[in-house]
Coordinates of C-alpha atoms in Angstrom, one line a residue:
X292 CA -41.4 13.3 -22.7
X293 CA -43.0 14.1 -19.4
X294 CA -42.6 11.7 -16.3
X295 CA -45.2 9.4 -15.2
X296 CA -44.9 11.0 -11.8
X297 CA -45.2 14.5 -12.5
X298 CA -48.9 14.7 -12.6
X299 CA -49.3 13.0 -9.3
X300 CA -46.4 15.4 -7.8
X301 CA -48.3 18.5 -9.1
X302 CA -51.5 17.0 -7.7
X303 CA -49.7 16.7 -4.3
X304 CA -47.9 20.6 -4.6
X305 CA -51.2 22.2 -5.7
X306 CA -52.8 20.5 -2.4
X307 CA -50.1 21.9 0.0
X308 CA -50.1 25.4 -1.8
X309 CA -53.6 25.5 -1.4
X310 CA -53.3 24.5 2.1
X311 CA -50.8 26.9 2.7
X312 CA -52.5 29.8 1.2
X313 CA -55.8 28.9 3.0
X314 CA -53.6 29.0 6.1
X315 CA -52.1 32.4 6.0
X316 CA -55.9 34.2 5.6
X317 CA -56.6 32.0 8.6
X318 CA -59.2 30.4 7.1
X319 CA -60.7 26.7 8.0
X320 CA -61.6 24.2 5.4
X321 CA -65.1 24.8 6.2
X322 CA -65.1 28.3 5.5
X323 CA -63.5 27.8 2.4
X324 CA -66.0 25.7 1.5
X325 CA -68.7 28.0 2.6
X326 CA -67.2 30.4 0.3
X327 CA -66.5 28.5 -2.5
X328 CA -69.6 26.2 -2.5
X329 CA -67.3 22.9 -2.7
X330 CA -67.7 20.1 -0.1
X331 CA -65.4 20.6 2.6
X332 CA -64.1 16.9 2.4
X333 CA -63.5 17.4 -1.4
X334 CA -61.3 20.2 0.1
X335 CA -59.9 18.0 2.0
X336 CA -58.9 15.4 0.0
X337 CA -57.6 18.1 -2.4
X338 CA -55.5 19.5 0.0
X339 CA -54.0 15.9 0.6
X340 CA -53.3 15.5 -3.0
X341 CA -55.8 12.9 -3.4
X342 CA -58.1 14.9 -5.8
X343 CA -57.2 16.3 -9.3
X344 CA -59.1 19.6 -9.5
X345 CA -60.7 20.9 -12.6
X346 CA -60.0 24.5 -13.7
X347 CA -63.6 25.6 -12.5
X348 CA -62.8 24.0 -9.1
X349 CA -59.4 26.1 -9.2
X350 CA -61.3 29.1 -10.1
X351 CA -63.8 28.6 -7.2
X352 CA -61.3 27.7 -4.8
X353 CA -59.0 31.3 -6.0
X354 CA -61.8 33.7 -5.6
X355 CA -62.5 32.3 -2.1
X356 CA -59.3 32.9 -1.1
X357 CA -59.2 36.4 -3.0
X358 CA -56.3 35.5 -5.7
X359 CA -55.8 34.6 -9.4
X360 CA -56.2 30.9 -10.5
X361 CA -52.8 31.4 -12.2
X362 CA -51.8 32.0 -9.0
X363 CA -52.6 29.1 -7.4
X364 CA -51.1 27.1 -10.0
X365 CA -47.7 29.1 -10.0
X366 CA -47.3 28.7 -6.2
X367 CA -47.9 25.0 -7.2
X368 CA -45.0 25.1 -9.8
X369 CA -42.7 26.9 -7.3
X370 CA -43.8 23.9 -4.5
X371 CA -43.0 21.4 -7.3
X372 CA -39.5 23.5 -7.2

């Protein structure tokens, strides 16, 4: 049986591999949200682990920053550890 806390911890590591990723293209939460047509506070409060994205969202978010959605969610997994 999965743990209680695992959705909240892979909440929290999709939110700092997305903030990490946004990071290295040098990009600021409002131009990924220019890009990606999603509120730059909803970024925000993703990136916080505060928000539970849906797959379109992760798909949004992925092509804005020029990567897979499975990749997003593996660099999740590998922050998770």
């Amino acid at each position: 049986m999965a743990s209680t806390k695992r959705p909240q911890a892979f909440q929290t590591a999709f939110g700092k591999a997305l903030r990490r990723r946004r990071e290295r293209l040098e990009m600021s939460q409002e131009a990924l949200a220019f890009t990606s047509e999603i509120h730059r506070t909803y970024i925000s409060e993703l990136e916080r682990g505060l928000k539970n994205p849906s797959l379109t969202t992760i798909d949004r978010l992925a092509a804005a920053l020029k990567t897979k959605a499975s990749t997003l969610i593996a660099d999740a997994e590998a922050e998770l550890g």
